[in-house]
Amino acid sequence: ISKELGIPLGQSEVVHFADGEIIVENATTVRGKNVYIIQSTCNPVTERLMELLIFIDALKRASAKHIHVVIPYYGYSRQDRKAKAREPITGRLVADLLQTAGVKRVIAFDLHAPQIEGFFNCPVDNLSAIPMYGRYFRDKFRNLNEELVVVSPDHGGATRARRLATYLGCNIAIIDKRRPKPNVAEVMN
């Protein structure tokens, strides 16, 4: 991204102490500047999230004007509602943590559910990779036939699958599954 924009990357380092604590060492002056952090909160999700929060805090304390985060994968986004009593809405908690740390804008990709945007009091740009995927598959398989089907792994992904199917001009299928407990899925239909 920095190469495409012709802007050098800031110099920073993430260091892990022996006990697992994280410190971020930023060697670039950010005083009065708009700063963009690109950090996915992929596996290990909690560790990547803590790195991001600590880095945001370091930039805020270094007097950055505005801190924007680009999060290709928004960890904890599947926990966007209470499915059962006494469950947390961790997607909201992460939004609160990011804002408390100092984020002024979030740029994410294909959030698990549109309501996550509403968890924030700052601007959120929820970009979609569907057109990119659609172009890729259309170019790779120029002779797509009527038997092509886009399959959503669950009801939550149906909207994204429908958008891709529309882009490709094909049918959609949705797997009806239930999760009796975390990391366990039972396909019903």
Coordinates of N, CA and C in Angstrom, one line a residue:
I1 N 0.8 -1.2 0.0 CA 0.0 0.0 0.0 C 0.9 1.2 0.0
S2 N 1.9 1.2 0.8 CA 2.8 2.4 0.9 C 3.5 2.6 -0.4
K3 N 3.9 1.5 -1.1 CA 4.6 1.6 -2.4 C 3.6 2.2 -3.4
E4 N 2.4 1.7 -3.4 CA 1.4 2.3 -4.4 C 1.1 3.8 -4.2
L5 N 1.1 4.2 -2.9 CA 0.9 5.6 -2.6 C 2.1 6.5 -2.7
G6 N 3.3 5.8 -2.7 CA 4.5 6.6 -2.8 C 4.9 7.2 -1.4
I7 N 4.4 6.6 -0.4 CA 4.6 7.1 1.0 C 5.4 6.0 1.8
P8 N 6.5 6.4 2.4 CA 7.3 5.4 3.2 C 6.6 4.9 4.4
L9 N 6.8 3.7 4.7 CA 6.3 3.1 6.0 C 6.9 3.8 7.2
G10 N 6.1 3.9 8.2 CA 6.7 4.4 9.5 C 7.6 3.3 10.1
Q11 N 8.5 3.6 10.8 CA 9.4 2.6 11.5 C 8.9 2.3 12.9
S12 N 8.6 1.1 13.1 CA 8.1 0.6 14.4 C 8.5 -0.8 14.6
E13 N 8.4 -1.2 15.8 CA 8.7 -2.6 16.2 C 7.8 -3.1 17.3
V14 N 7.3 -4.3 17.2 CA 6.5 -4.9 18.2 C 7.4 -5.9 19.0
V15 N 7.5 -5.7 20.3 CA 8.4 -6.6 21.1 C 7.5 -7.3 22.1
H16 N 7.8 -8.6 22.3 CA 7.1 -9.4 23.3 C 8.1 -9.7 24.4
F17 N 7.7 -9.4 25.6 CA 8.6 -9.7 26.8 C 8.4 -11.2 27.1
A18 N 9.3 -11.7 27.9 CA 9.3 -13.2 28.2 C 7.9 -13.6 28.9
D19 N 7.3 -12.7 29.6 CA 6.0 -13.0 30.2 C 4.8 -12.9 29.3
G20 N 5.1 -12.5 28.0 CA 4.0 -12.4 27.0 C 3.5 -10.9 26.8
E21 N 3.9 -10.0 27.7 CA 3.5 -8.6 27.6 C 4.0 -8.1 26.3
I22 N 3.3 -7.1 25.7 CA 3.7 -6.5 24.4 C 4.1 -5.0 24.6
I23 N 5.1 -4.6 23.9 CA 5.4 -3.2 23.9 C 5.7 -2.8 22.4
V24 N 5.2 -1.6 22.0 CA 5.4 -1.2 20.7 C 6.4 0.0 20.7
E25 N 7.4 -0.1 19.9 CA 8.4 0.9 19.9 C 8.3 1.6 18.5
N26 N 7.9 2.9 18.5 CA 7.6 3.7 17.3 C 8.8 4.6 17.1
A27 N 9.5 4.5 16.0 CA 10.7 5.4 15.7 C 10.4 6.5 14.8
T28 N 9.1 6.7 14.4 CA 8.7 7.7 13.4 C 7.9 8.8 14.2
T29 N 8.3 10.1 13.9 CA 7.6 11.2 14.5 C 6.2 11.3 13.9
V30 N 5.2 11.4 14.7 CA 3.8 11.4 14.2 C 3.1 12.7 14.8
R31 N 3.8 13.5 15.5 CA 3.2 14.7 16.1 C 2.4 15.5 15.0
G32 N 1.1 15.7 15.3 CA 0.3 16.5 14.4 C -0.1 15.9 13.0
K33 N 0.2 14.6 12.9 CA 0.0 13.9 11.6 C -1.2 13.0 11.6
N34 N -1.8 12.8 10.5 CA -2.8 11.7 10.3 C -2.1 10.4 10.1
V35 N -2.4 9.4 11.0 CA -1.7 8.1 10.9 C -2.6 7.0 10.6
Y36 N -2.2 6.1 9.7 CA -3.0 5.0 9.3 C -2.2 3.7 9.7
I37 N -2.9 2.9 10.5 CA -2.4 1.6 11.0 C -3.1 0.5 10.2
I38 N -2.4 -0.4 9.6 CA -3.0 -1.5 8.9 C -2.6 -2.7 9.8
Q39 N -3.7 -3.3 10.4 CA -3.4 -4.5 11.3 C -4.7 -5.4 11.2
S40 N -4.5 -6.6 10.8 CA -5.6 -7.5 10.8 C -5.6 -8.1 12.2
T41 N -6.8 -8.4 12.7 CA -6.9 -9.1 14.0 C -7.2 -10.6 13.8
C42 N -6.4 -11.2 13.0 CA -6.5 -12.6 12.7 C -5.8 -13.4 13.7
N43 N -5.8 -14.7 13.6 CA -5.2 -15.6 14.5 C -3.7 -15.3 14.8
P44 N -3.3 -15.2 16.0 CA -4.0 -15.2 17.3 C -4.7 -13.9 17.5
V45 N -6.0 -13.9 17.5 CA -6.9 -12.7 17.5 C -6.6 -11.8 18.7
T46 N -6.6 -12.3 19.9 CA -6.4 -11.5 21.0 C -5.1 -10.8 21.1
E47 N -4.0 -11.6 20.7 CA -2.7 -11.0 20.6 C -2.6 -9.9 19.6
R48 N -3.2 -10.1 18.4 CA -3.1 -9.1 17.4 C -4.0 -7.8 17.8
L49 N -5.1 -8.1 18.5 CA -5.9 -7.0 19.0 C -5.1 -6.1 20.0
M50 N -4.4 -6.8 20.9 CA -3.7 -6.1 21.9 C -2.5 -5.3 21.3
E51 N -1.8 -5.9 20.3 CA -0.8 -5.2 19.6 C -1.4 -3.9 19.0
L52 N -2.5 -4.0 18.4 CA -3.2 -2.8 17.8 C -3.5 -1.8 18.8
L53 N -4.1 -2.2 19.9 CA -4.5 -1.2 20.9 C -3.3 -0.5 21.6
I54 N -2.3 -1.3 21.8 CA -1.0 -0.7 22.4 C -0.4 0.3 21.4
F55 N -0.4 -0.1 20.1 CA 0.2 0.8 19.1 C -0.6 2.1 19.0
I56 N -2.0 2.0 19.0 CA -2.8 3.2 19.0 C -2.5 4.1 20.2
D57 N -2.4 3.5 21.4 CA -2.1 4.2 22.6 C -0.7 4.9 22.4
A58 N 0.3 4.3 21.9 CA 1.6 4.9 21.7 C 1.5 6.1 20.8
L59 N 0.7 5.9 19.7 CA 0.6 7.0 18.7 C -0.2 8.2 19.3
K60 N -1.2 7.9 20.1 CA -1.9 9.0 20.8 C -1.0 9.7 21.7
R61 N -0.2 9.0 22.5 CA 0.7 9.7 23.4 C 1.9 10.4 22.7
A62 N 2.1 10.0 21.4 CA 3.1 10.7 20.6 C 2.5 11.9 19.9
S63 N 1.2 12.3 20.2 CA 0.5 13.5 19.7 C 0.2 13.3 18.2
A64 N -0.2 12.1 17.7 CA -0.7 12.0 16.4 C -2.0 12.8 16.3
K65 N -2.3 13.5 15.2 CA -3.5 14.3 15.0 C -4.7 13.4 15.0
H66 N -4.7 12.5 14.1 CA -5.9 11.5 14.0 C -5.3 10.1 13.7
I67 N -5.9 9.1 14.3 CA -5.4 7.7 14.1 C -6.5 7.0 13.4
H68 N -6.2 6.4 12.3 CA -7.2 5.7 11.5 C -6.6 4.2 11.4
V69 N -7.5 3.3 11.6 CA -7.1 1.9 11.5 C -7.8 1.2 10.3
V70 N -6.9 0.4 9.6 CA -7.4 -0.4 8.5 C -7.3 -1.8 9.0
I71 N -8.5 -2.5 9.2 CA -8.6 -3.8 9.8 C -9.2 -4.7 8.8
P72 N -8.3 -5.4 8.0 CA -8.8 -6.4 7.0 C -9.7 -7.5 7.6
Y73 N -9.4 -7.9 8.7 CA -10.3 -8.9 9.4 C -10.5 -8.4 10.8
Y74 N -11.8 -8.1 11.1 CA -12.2 -7.6 12.4 C -12.5 -8.7 13.4
G75 N -11.5 -9.0 14.2 CA -11.7 -10.1 15.2 C -12.8 -9.9 16.1
Y76 N -13.5 -10.9 16.6 CA -14.6 -10.9 17.5 C -15.9 -10.4 16.8
S77 N -15.9 -10.2 15.5 CA -17.1 -9.7 14.8 C -18.2 -10.7 14.8
R78 N -17.9 -12.0 14.9 CA -19.0 -13.0 15.0 C -19.8 -12.9 16.3
Q79 N -19.2 -12.2 17.3 CA -20.0 -12.0 18.5 C -20.6 -10.6 18.5
D80 N -21.6 -10.5 17.5 CA -22.2 -9.2 17.3 C -23.6 -9.1 17.9
R81 N -24.0 -10.1 18.6 CA -25.3 -10.1 19.2 C -25.4 -11.2 20.4
K82 N -26.4 -11.1 21.2 CA -26.5 -12.1 22.2 C -27.4 -13.3 21.6
A83 N -26.7 -14.4 21.4 CA -27.5 -15.5 20.9 C -28.1 -16.3 22.1
K84 N -27.6 -16.2 23.2 CA -28.1 -16.8 24.4 C -28.0 -15.9 25.6
A85 N -28.7 -16.2 26.7 CA -28.6 -15.3 27.9 C -27.2 -15.4 28.4
R86 N -26.7 -14.2 29.0 CA -25.4 -14.1 29.6 C -24.3 -14.2 28.7
E87 N -24.5 -14.0 27.4 CA -23.4 -14.0 26.4 C -22.9 -12.5 26.2
P88 N -21.6 -12.3 26.0 CA -21.2 -10.9 25.7 C -21.4 -10.5 24.2
I89 N -21.4 -9.3 24.0 CA -21.4 -8.8 22.6 C -20.0 -8.2 22.4
T90 N -19.1 -9.1 22.1 CA -17.7 -8.7 22.1 C -17.3 -7.9 20.9
G91 N -18.0 -8.0 19.8 CA -17.8 -7.1 18.7 C -18.0 -5.6 19.1
R92 N -18.9 -5.3 20.0 CA -19.1 -4.0 20.5 C -18.0 -3.6 21.5
L93 N -17.6 -4.6 22.3 CA -16.5 -4.3 23.3 C -15.2 -3.9 22.5
V94 N -14.9 -4.6 21.4 CA -13.7 -4.3 20.6 C -13.9 -2.8 20.0
A95 N -15.0 -2.5 19.6 CA -15.3 -1.1 19.1 C -15.0 -0.1 20.2
D96 N -15.5 -0.4 21.4 CA -15.3 0.5 22.5 C -13.8 0.7 22.8
L97 N -13.1 -0.5 22.8 CA -11.7 -0.5 23.1 C -10.9 0.4 22.1
L98 N -11.2 0.2 20.8 CA -10.5 0.9 19.8 C -10.7 2.4 19.9
Q99 N -12.0 2.8 20.2 CA -12.3 4.2 20.3 C -11.6 4.8 21.6
T100 N -11.7 4.1 22.7 CA -11.1 4.5 23.9 C -9.6 4.7 23.8
A101 N -9.0 3.8 23.0 CA -7.5 3.9 22.8 C -7.2 5.1 22.0
G102 N -8.1 5.6 21.1 CA -7.8 6.8 20.3 C -8.1 6.8 18.9
V103 N -8.8 5.8 18.4 CA -9.1 5.7 16.9 C -10.1 6.7 16.6
K104 N -9.9 7.4 15.4 CA -10.9 8.4 14.9 C -11.6 7.9 13.7
R105 N -11.2 6.8 13.0 CA -11.8 6.2 11.8 C -11.4 4.8 11.7
V106 N -12.4 3.9 11.3 CA -12.1 2.5 11.1 C -12.4 2.2 9.7
I107 N -11.5 1.5 9.0 CA -11.7 1.0 7.7 C -11.6 -0.5 7.8
A108 N -12.7 -1.2 7.4 CA -12.7 -2.7 7.6 C -13.2 -3.3 6.2
F109 N -13.2 -4.6 6.1 CA -13.6 -5.3 4.9 C -14.6 -6.4 5.2
D110 N -15.7 -6.3 4.6 CA -16.7 -7.3 4.7 C -17.0 -7.7 6.2
L111 N -17.4 -6.8 7.0 CA -17.7 -7.1 8.4 C -18.8 -8.2 8.4
H112 N -18.7 -9.0 9.5 CA -19.6 -10.1 9.6 C -21.1 -9.7 9.5
A113 N -21.4 -8.6 10.1 CA -22.8 -8.1 10.0 C -22.8 -6.6 10.0
P114 N -23.7 -6.0 9.2 CA -23.8 -4.5 9.1 C -23.9 -3.8 10.4
Q115 N -24.6 -4.4 11.4 CA -24.8 -3.7 12.7 C -23.5 -3.3 13.4
I116 N -22.4 -4.0 13.0 CA -21.1 -3.7 13.7 C -20.7 -2.2 13.5
E117 N -21.1 -1.7 12.3 CA -20.8 -0.2 12.1 C -21.5 0.6 13.1
G118 N -22.6 0.2 13.6 CA -23.3 1.0 14.6 C -22.7 0.9 16.0
F119 N -21.8 0.0 16.2 CA -21.1 -0.1 17.5 C -20.1 1.0 17.7
F120 N -19.8 1.7 16.6 CA -18.8 2.8 16.7 C -19.5 4.2 16.7
N121 N -18.9 5.1 17.4 CA -19.3 6.5 17.4 C -18.4 7.3 16.4
C122 N -17.4 6.7 15.8 CA -16.6 7.3 14.8 C -16.9 6.8 13.4
P123 N -16.5 7.4 12.4 CA -16.8 6.9 11.0 C -16.2 5.5 10.8
V124 N -17.0 4.7 10.1 CA -16.6 3.4 9.7 C -16.8 3.2 8.2
D125 N -15.8 2.8 7.5 CA -15.9 2.4 6.1 C -15.8 0.9 6.0
N126 N -16.9 0.3 5.7 CA -17.0 -1.1 5.5 C -16.9 -1.5 4.1
L127 N -15.6 -1.7 3.6 CA -15.4 -1.9 2.2 C -15.7 -3.4 1.9
S128 N -16.0 -3.6 0.6 CA -16.3 -5.0 0.2 C -15.3 -5.5 -0.8
A129 N -14.9 -6.8 -0.6 CA -14.0 -7.4 -1.5 C -14.8 -8.2 -2.6
I130 N -16.1 -8.2 -2.5 CA -17.0 -9.0 -3.4 C -16.7 -8.6 -4.9
P131 N -16.6 -7.4 -5.3 CA -16.3 -7.1 -6.7 C -15.0 -7.6 -7.1
M132 N -14.0 -7.6 -6.2 CA -12.7 -8.1 -6.6 C -12.7 -9.6 -6.8
Y133 N -13.4 -10.3 -5.8 CA -13.6 -11.8 -6.0 C -14.4 -12.1 -7.3
G134 N -15.4 -11.3 -7.5 CA -16.2 -11.5 -8.7 C -15.4 -11.4 -10.0
R135 N -14.6 -10.3 -10.1 CA -13.8 -10.2 -11.3 C -12.8 -11.3 -11.4
Y136 N -12.2 -11.7 -10.3 CA -11.2 -12.8 -10.3 C -11.8 -14.1 -10.9
F137 N -13.0 -14.5 -10.3 CA -13.6 -15.7 -10.8 C -14.2 -15.6 -12.2
R138 N -14.7 -14.4 -12.5 CA -15.2 -14.2 -13.9 C -14.0 -14.3 -14.9
D139 N -12.9 -13.7 -14.6 CA -11.7 -13.8 -15.5 C -11.1 -15.1 -15.5
K140 N -11.0 -15.8 -14.4 CA -10.4 -17.2 -14.3 C -11.3 -18.2 -15.0
F141 N -12.5 -18.1 -14.9 CA -13.5 -19.1 -15.5 C -14.4 -18.3 -16.5
R142 N -13.8 -17.9 -17.6 CA -14.6 -17.1 -18.6 C -15.8 -17.8 -19.1
N143 N -15.8 -19.1 -19.1 CA -17.0 -19.8 -19.6 C -17.8 -20.4 -18.4
L144 N -18.2 -19.5 -17.5 CA -19.0 -20.0 -16.4 C -20.3 -20.5 -17.0
N145 N -20.8 -21.6 -16.5 CA -22.0 -22.1 -17.0 C -23.1 -22.0 -15.9
E146 N -24.3 -22.4 -16.3 CA -25.5 -22.2 -15.5 C -25.5 -23.1 -14.2
E147 N -24.5 -24.0 -14.1 CA -24.5 -24.9 -13.0 C -23.6 -24.3 -11.9
L148 N -23.0 -23.1 -12.1 CA -22.2 -22.5 -11.0 C -23.2 -22.0 -9.9
V149 N -22.7 -22.3 -8.7 CA -23.5 -21.9 -7.5 C -22.6 -21.3 -6.5
V150 N -22.9 -20.2 -5.9 CA -22.2 -19.6 -4.8 C -22.9 -20.1 -3.5
V151 N -22.0 -20.7 -2.6 CA -22.6 -21.3 -1.4 C -22.2 -20.4 -0.2
S152 N -23.2 -20.1 0.6 CA -22.9 -19.4 1.9 C -22.8 -20.5 3.0
P153 N -21.8 -20.4 3.8 CA -21.7 -21.4 4.9 C -22.7 -21.3 6.0
D154 N -23.5 -20.2 6.0 CA -24.5 -20.0 7.0 C -25.4 -18.8 6.6
H155 N -26.4 -18.6 7.4 CA -27.4 -17.5 7.1 C -26.7 -16.1 7.2
G156 N -25.7 -16.0 8.1 CA -25.0 -14.7 8.3 C -24.2 -14.3 7.0
G157 N -23.8 -15.3 6.2 CA -23.0 -14.9 5.0 C -23.9 -14.8 3.8
A158 N -25.2 -15.0 3.9 CA -26.1 -15.0 2.8 C -26.1 -13.7 2.0
T159 N -26.0 -12.6 2.6 CA -26.0 -11.3 1.9 C -24.8 -11.2 1.0
R160 N -23.6 -11.5 1.6 CA -22.4 -11.5 0.8 C -22.4 -12.5 -0.4
A161 N -22.9 -13.7 -0.1 CA -23.0 -14.7 -1.1 C -24.0 -14.3 -2.2
R162 N -25.1 -13.6 -1.9 CA -26.1 -13.2 -2.8 C -25.4 -12.1 -3.7
R163 N -24.6 -11.2 -3.1 CA -24.0 -10.1 -3.9 C -23.0 -10.7 -4.9
L164 N -22.2 -11.7 -4.5 CA -21.3 -12.4 -5.4 C -22.0 -13.1 -6.5
A165 N -23.1 -13.9 -6.1 CA -23.9 -14.6 -7.1 C -24.5 -13.7 -8.1
T166 N -25.0 -12.5 -7.7 CA -25.5 -11.5 -8.6 C -24.4 -11.0 -9.6
Y167 N -23.3 -10.8 -9.0 CA -22.1 -10.3 -9.8 C -21.8 -11.3 -10.9
L168 N -21.8 -12.6 -10.5 CA -21.4 -13.7 -11.4 C -22.6 -14.2 -12.3
G169 N -23.8 -13.8 -11.9 CA -25.0 -14.2 -12.7 C -25.3 -15.7 -12.5
C170 N -25.2 -16.1 -11.2 CA -25.5 -17.5 -10.9 C -26.4 -17.7 -9.7
N171 N -26.7 -18.9 -9.3 CA -27.5 -19.2 -8.2 C -26.8 -19.2 -6.9
I172 N -27.6 -19.2 -5.8 CA -27.0 -19.2 -4.5 C -27.6 -20.4 -3.7
A173 N -26.8 -20.9 -2.8 CA -27.2 -21.9 -1.8 C -26.8 -21.5 -0.5
I174 N -27.6 -21.8 0.5 CA -27.2 -21.4 1.9 C -27.2 -22.7 2.8
I175 N -26.2 -22.9 3.5 CA -26.1 -24.1 4.4 C -26.8 -23.7 5.7
D176 N -27.8 -24.5 6.1 CA -28.5 -24.2 7.4 C -27.8 -25.0 8.4
K177 N -27.0 -24.3 9.3 CA -26.3 -25.0 10.3 C -26.6 -24.4 11.7
R178 N -26.4 -25.2 12.7 CA -26.6 -24.8 14.1 C -25.2 -25.0 14.8
R179 N -25.0 -24.1 15.8 CA -23.8 -24.3 16.6 C -24.2 -24.6 18.0
P180 N -24.2 -25.9 18.4 CA -24.6 -26.2 19.7 C -23.6 -25.7 20.8
K181 N -22.4 -25.5 20.4 CA -21.4 -24.9 21.3 C -20.3 -24.3 20.4
P182 N -19.4 -23.4 20.9 CA -18.4 -22.8 20.1 C -17.5 -23.8 19.4
N183 N -17.2 -23.5 18.1 CA -16.3 -24.4 17.3 C -17.0 -25.7 16.9
V184 N -18.2 -25.9 17.1 CA -18.9 -27.1 16.7 C -20.1 -26.7 15.9
A185 N -20.2 -27.2 14.6 CA -21.3 -26.9 13.7 C -21.9 -28.1 13.3
E186 N -23.3 -28.1 13.2 CA -24.1 -29.2 12.8 C -24.9 -28.7 11.6
V187 N -24.6 -29.4 10.4 CA -25.4 -29.0 9.2 C -26.8 -29.6 9.3
M188 N -27.8 -28.8 9.1 CA -29.1 -29.3 9.2 C -29.7 -29.5 7.8
N189 N -29.5 -28.5 6.9 CA -30.0 -28.6 5.5 C -29.0 -27.9 4.6

